[in-house]
XYZ file of C-alpha atoms in Angstrom:
752
model
C 119.282 108.003 85.053
C 121.404 111.018 83.677
C 124.899 110.523 83.441
C 127.631 109.870 80.689
C 130.202 107.412 81.997
C 130.486 105.740 85.186
C 133.975 107.452 86.030
C 134.962 109.961 83.354
C 138.512 111.017 83.163
C 137.806 114.714 82.644
C 139.309 117.120 85.060
C 137.237 119.762 87.081
C 135.825 122.419 85.180
C 138.353 125.200 84.710
C 135.789 127.897 83.903
C 133.454 129.602 86.284
C 130.121 130.955 85.395
C 128.991 134.393 86.243
C 126.606 134.095 89.200
C 122.840 133.860 88.040
C 121.562 133.352 91.608
C 120.706 136.451 93.504
C 118.825 137.012 96.848
C 115.757 138.213 94.921
C 115.468 134.510 93.529
C 115.102 132.904 96.826
C 113.785 133.709 100.352
C 116.449 134.026 102.950
C 116.275 130.702 104.405
C 116.685 129.027 100.917
C 119.217 131.562 99.888
C 121.217 130.310 102.946
C 120.786 126.467 102.146
C 121.897 127.266 98.599
C 124.933 129.148 99.245
C 126.202 126.574 101.944
C 128.558 124.364 99.922
C 131.031 122.547 102.499
C 130.164 120.390 105.342
C 127.172 118.583 106.433
C 123.805 120.473 106.263
C 120.286 119.403 107.179
C 117.370 121.452 105.469
C 114.188 120.972 107.228
C 111.946 121.836 104.426
C 108.280 122.337 105.434
C 105.396 121.363 103.261
C 105.080 123.521 100.069
C 108.312 125.562 101.144
C 110.127 125.232 97.519
C 112.482 122.186 98.578
C 112.928 121.356 94.835
C 113.477 124.850 93.870
C 116.384 124.954 96.601
C 117.673 121.875 95.270
C 117.849 123.047 91.993
C 119.473 126.379 92.585
C 122.110 124.831 94.819
C 123.074 122.135 92.097
C 123.579 125.350 89.844
C 125.539 127.204 92.504
C 127.927 124.294 92.891
C 128.571 124.311 89.252
C 128.992 128.042 88.906
C 131.680 127.753 91.639
C 133.748 125.524 89.490
C 132.808 122.075 91.008
C 132.874 119.503 88.278
C 129.127 118.247 87.856
C 130.884 114.629 87.509
C 131.806 115.052 91.223
C 128.110 115.736 92.185
C 125.513 113.017 93.288
C 121.874 113.897 93.442
C 119.742 111.012 95.306
C 115.992 110.981 94.973
C 113.113 108.552 95.270
C 111.882 108.650 91.834
C 113.718 108.954 88.433
C 111.030 111.609 87.489
C 112.142 114.024 90.172
C 115.943 113.607 89.424
C 115.101 114.110 85.824
C 113.126 117.161 86.639
C 115.781 118.789 88.811
C 118.494 118.170 86.215
C 116.424 119.722 83.508
C 115.580 122.781 85.525
C 119.169 123.227 86.375
C 120.366 123.050 82.710
C 117.439 125.617 81.866
C 118.930 127.864 84.559
C 122.387 127.313 83.376
C 123.442 124.964 80.599
C 123.530 121.433 79.674
C 126.661 120.844 81.772
C 124.345 120.111 84.771
C 123.235 116.968 82.853
C 126.670 115.524 83.806
C 125.601 115.378 87.289
C 124.680 111.779 88.148
C 121.101 112.058 89.339
C 118.717 108.966 90.267
C 117.190 106.970 92.985
C 119.149 104.913 95.628
C 118.363 101.669 93.532
C 119.294 103.021 90.197
C 122.704 104.340 91.377
C 123.362 101.228 93.397
C 122.497 99.127 90.242
C 124.820 101.138 88.035
C 127.892 101.011 90.441
C 127.181 97.273 91.250
C 127.725 96.506 87.534
C 131.194 97.744 88.081
C 131.796 96.644 91.793
C 129.528 93.761 92.201
C 132.232 91.209 91.625
C 133.353 92.069 95.276
C 130.080 90.352 96.502
C 129.927 87.533 94.031
C 127.863 88.994 91.113
C 128.918 89.142 87.417
C 128.018 92.803 85.547
C 124.896 91.172 83.872
C 122.801 90.258 86.671
C 119.058 90.536 86.293
C 116.825 92.622 88.514
C 113.695 91.189 89.516
C 110.597 92.741 90.732
C 107.985 91.975 93.366
C 106.160 89.450 91.087
C 109.329 87.734 90.147
C 110.208 87.273 93.952
C 106.920 85.798 94.621
C 107.065 83.577 91.885
C 110.537 82.223 93.120
C 108.978 81.799 96.650
C 106.048 79.696 94.817
C 108.609 77.507 93.260
C 110.463 76.938 96.496
C 107.464 76.337 98.428
C 106.794 73.310 96.046
C 110.398 72.230 95.978
C 110.489 72.036 99.876
C 107.104 70.437 100.075
C 105.580 73.499 101.977
C 102.569 73.836 99.793
C 99.867 71.751 98.664
C 96.588 70.380 99.711
C 96.176 70.450 103.520
C 99.171 72.878 104.090
C 98.678 76.044 106.122
C 102.058 77.505 105.225
C 101.948 81.377 104.592
C 101.132 82.563 101.294
C 104.003 83.837 98.949
C 102.986 87.367 99.213
C 103.295 87.289 103.115
C 106.675 85.422 102.867
C 108.022 88.160 100.546
C 106.652 90.829 103.066
C 108.661 89.236 105.920
C 111.626 88.775 103.963
C 111.718 92.192 102.610
C 110.547 93.607 105.961
C 113.234 92.255 107.825
C 115.802 93.776 105.201
C 114.380 97.174 105.288
C 113.654 97.512 108.692
C 117.159 96.290 109.499
C 115.513 93.457 111.799
C 116.117 89.937 112.267
C 113.495 87.698 110.575
C 112.763 86.485 114.120
C 112.212 89.797 115.485
C 109.801 90.916 112.680
C 107.885 87.735 112.931
C 107.507 87.956 116.654
C 106.330 91.624 116.522
C 104.310 91.891 113.512
C 103.558 88.314 112.416
C 103.357 86.578 115.836
C 100.470 84.509 114.411
C 103.015 82.827 112.025
C 105.536 82.144 114.810
C 105.074 78.470 114.489
C 106.500 78.583 111.025
C 109.692 80.291 112.024
C 111.912 77.404 111.218
C 110.571 76.839 107.562
C 110.497 80.647 107.087
C 114.395 80.687 107.771
C 114.743 77.675 105.639
C 112.852 79.168 102.708
C 114.697 82.677 102.958
C 117.990 80.809 102.863
C 116.875 78.919 99.575
C 115.726 82.107 98.335
C 118.966 83.879 98.636
C 120.702 80.853 97.201
C 118.507 80.809 94.105
C 119.105 84.449 93.343
C 122.945 83.786 93.543
C 122.829 80.620 91.329
C 120.774 82.637 88.694
C 122.488 85.755 88.906
C 119.601 87.889 90.205
C 118.944 90.680 92.588
C 115.928 91.913 94.090
C 115.299 95.531 95.182
C 116.656 95.020 98.665
C 119.830 93.082 97.309
C 120.615 96.281 95.472
C 120.811 98.330 98.291
C 122.250 95.593 100.610
C 125.135 94.771 98.184
C 125.822 98.374 97.608
C 126.172 98.886 101.320
C 128.353 96.089 101.854
C 130.648 96.805 99.090
C 131.025 100.354 100.356
C 131.570 99.027 104.074
C 133.802 96.225 103.355
C 135.958 97.233 100.306
C 138.219 100.134 101.560
C 139.600 100.833 97.978
C 136.184 100.903 96.413
C 134.715 103.359 99.265
C 137.720 105.666 98.813
C 137.124 105.715 95.014
C 133.380 106.270 95.227
C 133.711 108.826 98.104
C 136.472 110.796 96.042
C 134.412 110.406 92.765
C 131.014 112.340 94.364
C 132.678 114.859 96.510
C 129.250 116.617 96.928
C 126.123 114.832 97.894
C 122.628 115.850 97.873
C 119.527 113.735 99.096
C 115.921 114.535 98.783
C 113.267 113.125 101.001
C 115.729 112.013 103.333
C 112.829 111.472 106.007
C 111.823 108.507 103.702
C 115.161 106.833 103.852
C 115.512 103.506 105.506
C 118.542 102.378 107.738
C 120.557 100.965 104.874
C 120.210 104.070 102.733
C 121.297 106.218 105.673
C 124.211 104.018 105.862
C 124.947 104.221 102.209
C 124.961 108.117 102.305
C 127.323 108.002 105.415
C 129.870 105.836 103.458
C 129.755 107.837 100.408
C 130.523 110.932 102.423
C 133.205 109.173 104.467
C 136.058 111.106 103.219
C 134.440 114.807 103.178
C 131.217 115.173 104.726
C 129.925 117.428 102.144
C 126.430 116.175 102.161
C 123.145 118.042 102.247
C 119.951 116.218 103.001
C 116.397 117.654 102.376
C 113.452 116.422 104.235
C 110.743 117.214 106.617
C 110.351 114.941 109.725
C 106.855 116.114 109.840
C 106.071 114.081 106.757
C 107.627 110.913 107.704
C 104.923 108.477 106.845
C 106.458 105.486 105.253
C 107.627 103.182 108.044
C 105.538 100.262 106.534
C 108.221 100.541 103.862
C 111.160 100.625 106.043
C 111.443 104.257 106.369
C 113.112 105.155 109.494
C 112.090 108.408 111.247
C 115.356 108.399 113.414
C 117.434 109.083 110.252
C 116.347 112.505 109.892
C 116.181 113.203 113.775
C 119.523 111.766 114.307
C 121.297 113.291 111.378
C 123.085 116.139 113.552
C 124.603 113.221 115.730
C 125.824 111.118 112.774
C 127.201 114.198 110.981
C 128.732 116.115 114.015
C 128.562 119.967 113.433
C 125.719 119.770 110.873
C 124.067 122.998 109.905
C 120.241 123.026 110.417
C 118.371 125.380 108.124
C 114.536 125.540 108.341
C 112.394 126.361 105.191
C 109.191 127.629 106.715
C 107.574 130.111 104.155
C 104.985 128.053 102.536
C 104.007 128.924 98.658
C 100.827 126.511 98.575
C 98.195 127.073 101.325
C 96.494 130.086 102.751
C 97.643 131.021 106.078
C 94.322 130.046 107.587
C 95.032 126.526 106.621
C 98.517 126.732 107.732
C 97.421 127.960 111.191
C 95.398 124.546 111.533
C 98.008 122.578 110.100
C 100.563 123.995 112.290
C 98.455 123.420 115.402
C 98.059 119.578 114.221
C 101.773 118.969 114.181
C 102.432 121.221 117.281
C 101.106 118.278 119.526
C 103.906 115.765 118.175
C 106.107 114.117 120.838
C 109.347 114.575 118.805
C 109.885 117.082 115.921
C 112.177 119.896 114.666
C 110.199 122.970 115.720
C 108.949 125.146 112.828
C 106.009 127.235 111.934
C 104.872 127.531 108.574
C 103.537 130.875 107.078
C 102.014 132.282 104.085
C 101.555 135.509 102.279
C 98.221 134.064 100.889
C 95.791 135.666 103.325
C 92.531 134.866 101.165
C 90.470 131.672 101.711
C 88.498 130.103 104.369
C 89.208 128.598 107.691
C 89.073 124.771 107.321
C 85.411 123.374 107.895
C 84.458 120.492 110.069
C 81.510 118.275 109.455
C 80.367 115.790 112.055
C 78.001 113.452 109.933
C 75.356 111.387 111.586
C 76.800 108.102 109.948
C 79.065 107.328 106.858
C 76.227 107.492 104.517
C 75.463 111.187 105.454
C 79.095 111.750 105.374
C 79.231 110.641 101.744
C 76.229 112.606 100.797
C 77.741 115.759 102.366
C 81.131 115.396 100.579
C 79.547 114.493 97.121
C 76.908 117.588 97.410
C 79.725 120.028 98.367
C 81.913 118.697 95.449
C 79.070 119.221 93.012
C 78.399 122.714 94.585
C 81.898 123.753 94.307
C 82.022 122.715 90.499
C 78.970 124.575 89.703
C 80.559 127.698 91.083
C 83.810 127.248 88.863
C 86.116 124.851 90.678
C 87.199 122.173 88.206
C 86.800 118.486 89.222
C 90.441 117.980 88.911
C 91.371 120.727 91.177
C 89.416 118.827 94.118
C 90.507 115.537 95.896
C 89.370 113.311 98.565
C 91.959 111.764 100.817
C 91.489 109.092 103.206
C 93.356 106.791 105.694
C 92.798 103.565 104.032
C 91.313 102.514 100.639
C 88.208 100.829 102.053
C 87.180 104.382 103.652
C 85.870 105.591 100.306
C 83.698 102.828 99.421
C 80.383 104.610 100.494
C 81.553 107.906 98.821
C 82.342 105.993 95.554
C 78.758 104.808 95.377
C 77.447 108.310 95.880
C 79.696 109.699 93.584
C 78.385 107.304 90.862
C 74.961 107.973 91.563
C 75.606 111.806 91.313
C 77.157 111.207 88.047
C 80.516 112.618 89.127
C 83.610 111.100 87.403
C 86.436 110.387 89.624
C 89.796 108.611 89.529
C 91.161 106.314 92.375
C 94.677 106.363 92.840
C 96.568 103.077 92.293
C 96.510 100.149 90.245
C 98.804 98.086 88.157
C 102.057 99.390 86.688
C 102.722 98.589 83.096
C 105.251 96.159 83.704
C 103.107 94.237 86.234
C 100.768 92.978 83.627
C 101.175 89.372 82.508
C 101.572 90.097 78.682
C 104.229 92.750 79.249
C 106.089 90.643 81.825
C 106.048 87.723 79.361
C 108.166 90.030 76.624
C 110.277 91.337 79.414
C 111.357 87.714 80.156
C 112.457 87.317 76.451
C 114.345 90.561 76.804
C 116.185 89.772 79.870
C 117.221 86.384 78.299
C 119.126 88.350 75.935
C 121.260 90.073 78.537
C 121.388 87.261 80.945
C 121.014 83.539 79.500
C 121.551 82.236 83.145
C 118.182 83.787 84.099
C 116.151 80.693 84.766
C 113.270 82.374 86.060
C 112.695 84.001 82.771
C 113.498 80.687 80.916
C 110.942 78.906 83.315
C 108.280 81.388 82.047
C 109.028 81.611 78.315
C 109.351 77.672 78.180
C 105.802 77.466 79.830
C 104.354 79.265 76.686
C 105.234 76.297 74.425
C 102.312 74.007 73.865
C 102.411 70.827 75.510
C 105.308 72.083 77.843
C 104.512 71.815 81.682
C 106.389 72.599 84.638
C 108.463 69.524 84.970
C 109.616 69.604 81.312
C 110.403 73.199 81.842
C 112.413 72.410 84.926
C 114.345 69.688 82.933
C 115.355 72.205 80.401
C 116.065 74.909 82.701
C 118.553 72.324 84.427
C 120.266 71.565 81.196
C 120.572 75.432 80.638
C 122.198 76.041 84.204
C 124.948 73.275 83.679
C 125.825 74.091 80.324
C 128.905 76.342 79.454
C 126.937 77.763 76.359
C 123.220 77.886 77.243
C 122.092 78.140 73.390
C 124.211 75.303 72.326
C 122.795 73.156 74.962
C 119.144 74.069 73.957
C 119.933 73.463 70.177
C 120.874 70.049 71.084
C 118.246 69.252 73.524
C 116.097 66.227 72.812
C 112.482 67.571 72.097
C 109.215 65.791 71.883
C 107.336 65.873 68.576
C 104.506 67.612 70.070
C 106.573 70.826 70.725
C 109.706 70.296 68.668
C 108.718 73.129 66.077
C 107.824 75.700 68.528
C 110.863 75.001 70.673
C 113.172 75.267 67.639
C 111.642 78.440 66.632
C 112.380 79.767 69.996
C 115.907 78.844 69.964
C 116.482 80.305 66.349
C 114.919 83.695 67.535
C 117.528 83.994 70.527
C 120.346 83.232 67.996
C 118.784 86.025 65.797
C 118.547 88.272 68.819
C 122.241 88.058 69.677
C 123.077 89.988 66.305
C 120.550 92.757 66.859
C 122.040 95.928 68.624
C 118.885 98.164 69.452
C 116.136 97.324 72.015
C 113.517 98.401 69.449
C 114.769 95.950 66.915
C 114.895 93.332 69.455
C 111.431 94.122 70.570
C 110.105 93.828 67.312
C 111.702 90.377 66.483
C 110.254 89.132 69.875
C 106.806 90.318 68.916
C 107.075 88.188 65.703
C 107.481 85.161 67.734
C 105.163 86.137 70.489
C 102.323 87.450 68.696
C 100.593 83.895 68.277
C 101.622 83.000 71.750
C 99.944 86.126 72.982
C 96.688 85.445 71.168
C 96.644 81.930 72.402
C 97.312 82.839 75.943
C 95.087 85.765 76.137
C 92.418 84.911 73.798
C 89.713 86.439 75.639
C 90.843 89.836 75.874
C 94.147 90.149 73.746
C 92.889 93.180 71.661
C 92.569 95.308 74.823
C 96.085 93.933 75.906
C 97.694 94.789 72.478
C 97.168 98.347 73.411
C 99.689 97.972 76.325
C 102.199 96.379 74.107
C 101.910 99.250 71.719
C 102.770 101.626 74.732
C 105.449 99.319 75.573
C 106.985 99.581 72.083
C 106.970 103.428 72.224
C 108.709 103.400 75.849
C 111.313 100.763 74.678
C 112.141 103.107 71.436
C 113.603 105.639 73.691
C 116.549 103.503 74.972
C 119.864 103.051 73.378
C 120.861 100.050 75.448
C 118.670 96.903 76.448
C 120.291 97.057 79.817
C 119.312 100.540 80.589
C 115.688 99.720 79.540
C 115.463 96.566 81.822
C 117.024 98.444 84.645
C 114.711 101.403 84.500
C 111.506 99.093 83.793
C 112.505 97.265 86.884
C 113.550 100.107 89.282
C 110.912 102.634 88.170
C 108.210 101.137 86.003
C 106.203 103.160 83.994
C 102.326 103.733 84.618
C 99.681 101.751 82.711
C 97.211 103.996 80.928
C 94.042 102.962 79.176
C 95.182 104.592 75.917
C 98.911 104.712 75.332
C 98.583 107.719 72.781
C 96.219 109.801 75.117
C 96.813 112.107 77.806
C 95.179 111.484 81.405
C 91.835 112.804 81.817
C 92.403 115.944 83.660
C 88.696 116.641 84.264
C 88.128 114.152 86.824
C 87.823 114.353 90.735
C 90.712 112.489 92.586
C 90.329 109.920 95.468
C 93.393 109.027 96.944
C 94.850 107.346 100.141
C 97.012 109.893 101.970
C 100.119 107.970 101.195
C 99.470 108.032 97.491
C 98.870 111.907 97.625
C 102.040 112.954 99.184
C 103.942 115.528 97.179
C 100.760 116.408 95.361
C 98.525 119.589 95.745
C 94.788 120.561 94.902
C 92.783 123.760 95.269
C 90.390 122.095 97.418
C 90.787 119.062 99.611
C 88.412 116.756 101.678
C 89.762 114.475 104.375
C 87.262 111.961 105.531
C 86.635 109.330 108.403
C 88.473 111.432 110.971
C 87.073 109.570 113.905
C 89.209 107.822 116.598
C 90.016 104.415 115.666
C 89.664 105.298 112.018
C 92.179 108.217 112.016
C 94.295 107.374 113.806
C 93.820 103.633 113.069
C 92.796 101.480 116.064
C 95.736 99.217 115.088
C 98.181 102.244 115.854
C 96.584 103.654 118.904
C 98.382 101.319 121.294
C 101.957 101.903 120.052
C 103.385 105.572 120.526
C 105.336 105.546 117.381
C 102.769 104.354 115.240
C 100.415 106.795 116.789
C 102.789 109.768 116.141
C 103.102 108.635 112.361
C 99.260 108.789 112.316
C 99.403 112.315 113.500
C 102.095 113.067 110.716
C 99.854 111.289 108.193
C 96.990 113.977 108.898
C 99.501 116.849 108.515
C 100.566 115.487 105.056
C 96.901 115.228 104.083
C 95.862 118.814 105.357
C 98.878 120.467 103.921
C 97.820 119.245 100.229
C 95.298 121.809 100.351
C 95.653 125.576 98.639
C 92.457 127.217 99.234
C 89.924 125.260 100.913
C 90.158 122.401 103.569
C 87.022 120.295 104.435
C 87.413 117.738 107.456
C 84.536 115.330 108.203
C 83.799 112.119 110.402
C 80.863 109.855 111.014
C 79.204 109.923 114.543
C 78.277 106.412 114.010
C 79.728 103.304 112.096
C 78.524 99.861 111.306
C 81.077 97.126 112.381
C 81.589 93.798 110.327
C 79.134 92.115 112.482
C 76.413 94.654 111.681
C 76.500 96.264 115.064
C 76.444 100.128 115.331
C 79.259 101.883 117.326
C 79.420 105.471 118.355
C 82.449 107.489 117.242
C 84.180 110.513 118.608
C 86.249 112.870 116.619
C 89.925 112.234 115.931
C 92.067 113.145 119.121
C 94.232 115.153 116.528
C 91.618 117.422 116.039
C 90.036 117.340 119.393
C 93.449 118.691 120.719
C 93.289 121.704 118.296
C 92.751 125.246 120.075
C 89.348 126.900 119.705
C 88.987 129.298 116.592
C 91.002 127.507 114.095
C 88.202 125.503 112.361
C 84.662 126.348 111.871
C 81.893 123.646 112.253
C 79.407 122.988 109.484
C 75.832 123.761 110.315
C 73.851 120.745 110.311
C 70.275 120.374 109.072
C 67.841 121.206 111.510
C 69.886 124.177 113.110
C 72.677 125.024 115.291
C 75.756 127.418 115.228
C 77.985 127.073 112.033
C 81.138 127.965 113.883
C 83.315 128.252 116.961
C 85.271 125.186 117.345
C 85.307 124.164 120.891
C 82.838 125.457 123.605
C 80.949 127.205 121.186
C 80.910 124.403 118.664
C 77.724 122.827 117.260
C 76.025 120.189 119.722
C 74.461 117.326 118.026
C 71.955 115.311 119.894
C 72.904 111.405 119.495
C 70.657 108.712 121.150
C 70.345 111.176 124.131
C 74.048 112.059 124.462
C 75.522 115.151 123.599
C 78.545 115.667 121.357
C 81.402 115.878 123.580
C 82.869 119.455 124.206
C 86.334 119.083 122.795
C 87.893 122.621 123.845
C 88.015 121.026 127.405
C 89.356 117.507 126.506
C 92.665 117.962 128.450
C 90.532 118.973 131.479
C 88.317 116.011 131.101
C 91.408 113.551 130.599
C 92.836 114.789 133.511
C 89.354 114.321 135.567
C 89.283 110.720 134.293
C 92.797 110.143 135.383
C 91.949 111.175 138.952
C 88.778 109.021 138.689
C 88.981 106.301 136.265
C 85.766 104.762 137.515
C 83.645 107.809 136.671
C 83.623 106.841 132.917
C 85.231 103.390 132.852
C 88.363 104.626 130.952
C 91.350 102.511 132.439
C 94.512 104.587 132.783
C 96.692 102.632 134.900
C 97.090 98.829 135.613
C 96.786 99.298 139.208
C 93.228 98.257 139.026
C 93.728 95.605 136.760
C 94.678 91.820 137.006
C 95.115 88.677 134.559
C 91.714 87.196 133.751
C 89.612 90.368 133.953
C 87.327 91.349 131.175
C 87.687 94.795 129.309
C 86.303 96.418 126.288
C 88.157 98.247 123.554
C 86.280 100.443 120.847
C 87.800 98.727 118.063
C 88.727 95.195 119.168
C 85.619 94.625 121.233
C 85.622 92.461 124.430
C 88.643 90.966 125.594
C 90.394 89.255 128.617
C 93.647 90.477 130.142
C 96.313 87.788 129.864
C 99.479 89.876 131.075
C 100.410 93.282 132.914
C 103.756 94.803 131.886
C 104.559 97.918 133.948
C 102.060 100.592 134.663
C 100.771 101.290 131.316
C 101.178 98.007 129.232
C 98.728 95.047 128.995
C 98.351 92.081 126.816
C 94.742 91.673 126.102
C 93.149 88.705 124.299
C 90.300 89.464 121.710
C 88.352 86.685 120.456
C 88.075 88.384 117.095
C 91.442 89.566 116.796
C 93.897 87.673 118.725
C 96.418 88.922 121.427
C 97.117 92.474 121.320
C 99.688 94.570 123.527
C 98.054 97.675 124.420
C 99.321 101.085 125.847
C 96.930 102.450 128.345
C 97.705 106.241 127.405
C 96.303 105.533 123.905
C 94.040 102.413 123.905
C 91.080 103.833 125.960
C 90.160 100.591 127.537
C 86.996 100.058 129.782
C 86.046 97.741 132.308
C 83.544 95.005 130.751
């Protein structure tokens, strides 16, 4: 995170820079956003509309107007984004812009809590723990509370962390979250509450904060300590927030509190790209911004610099159907390119062959593989395609995988580094003590207890009664920590740790330590760029670096990209394929009964489609195979079925048929004697079904239902109605999937 000191004493800049921003540098909407300085501003930045450019130029404009860079706070969702914006601003103006504090919510919270954390009972040297650490603590607590072991059905550590973290990020009580999303675990409610209580106490006892604690504690300090709030609000008189649609409720509260004395806050985001509710992102934050900041100015960025106009016409139509939105219509001066193409495959195998074949064809015509991407709703949707690409010898990269700091051997080294900063980090002590031969969990816990009670942890270790079997190794460990205390650079400390750790490393990972060693070489390169160990540890926890196969080689730019849509947000390619666009797959059958989730699925498709510059290919299988090997007929995603005619061309199937004319003139496929539905008249058909539900069996009202009746769902299969709630909501028990609450507008239930 770029900053000089927490609260520098320098006065506001006395000189003004000659204006370097003119109307020719920005389009009219961008120019308006840049020149608006005071008061609350909401910038609705459509996909590809140059929001980063707008933020960079506004930052420069603020400094040009004589605003001290130390009084500007830039909040982003990745450290890389903040660094890029500050670097670009410095290039436009000068290095004065680097004095702006820019970083993620978590990084800024970490930095300020090291000064103000004592208000919530934390010393400045608290340790930030990651997801794996949290799961490790939960595992220890499960054991100590006798909630694990043979015959115990208690939820896994991963699920418990999901529940605890989810309740924080979604601002729900743990009971509310379990009853709504983990109802099958309701029988464990008392024990879940007990383990959460012990987890919170464990972190306090060992001076630890997880990611959620950073936000909660920072929010609480701002809310409860009036003097601190005034000091921070006065310090940051101009606040800019990127990707505001991705904020959770706590982050929105932090923004409100920091801006409490001035309301000079500009948030930039796109309601149509709000797709991270599973992480706690709250769609209401961006929709309610004008209510929270009364008098907010709303500026819409609608000129798109990425996609062709033909692609935008389709994406505009996709999001136009959204139930709640800031109305906008993206446009582009890129008039070349083709209409999006839709392929209705016979099954998933034909879909995979079509996509792989089209990729090979485009590559032969000159489109590089790395300028093409295949996007999908869920990771398993690409399995058949992966096999087809492999058989076609097309190299691909599937996005995702471990971060460097998530690997076991790197976490080992980080544990040693954490103990240099915080000798009461008992979680790290437990890990490094288990590296000693002949030391098991019980012995490690005894040593950790000695450290916890001691006034001088190293002195306590030096006098600890060791067993002959591990005395020498233990003494070497204690000696190393004494030496580390006298070293002042992270690189020197790392190298001393590696002297001690190398034989341990080779013993623990004897099967593959040479390949793991490359990660440690990469780790050394990274840590060498840091001046203080605390800075490195904070960054490693908050924004861990990616793991690459070769630490000294650039990523291969020649490969095709396969990615979930969530991982593709913010990226772009010349050509994009979106697969499995069938009802029940996209939108997910699990989302269809719930209006909020259904609308987020629509936004997810919009995000995917707006990644494409020149070509957009859409496909879905007309037949799928369920886990029980039964075959099911699929219809096109309702998000595409709702589109007006003429926006999408159909791919001509083998064996004839028309190649264009979405809707009434669309290609008709014969499928087991049934014609492909005419989606241009879908609304009329739906109205007809509403008038006469018996015509097709689709149930649109509970008036014809009663508890005990048998029904059928396209994804969940056969079920029995258990409860009716109002005119549109029913509870149905499905033997394979349990009790589900369904909304008839979306569920498309049929009488069995």
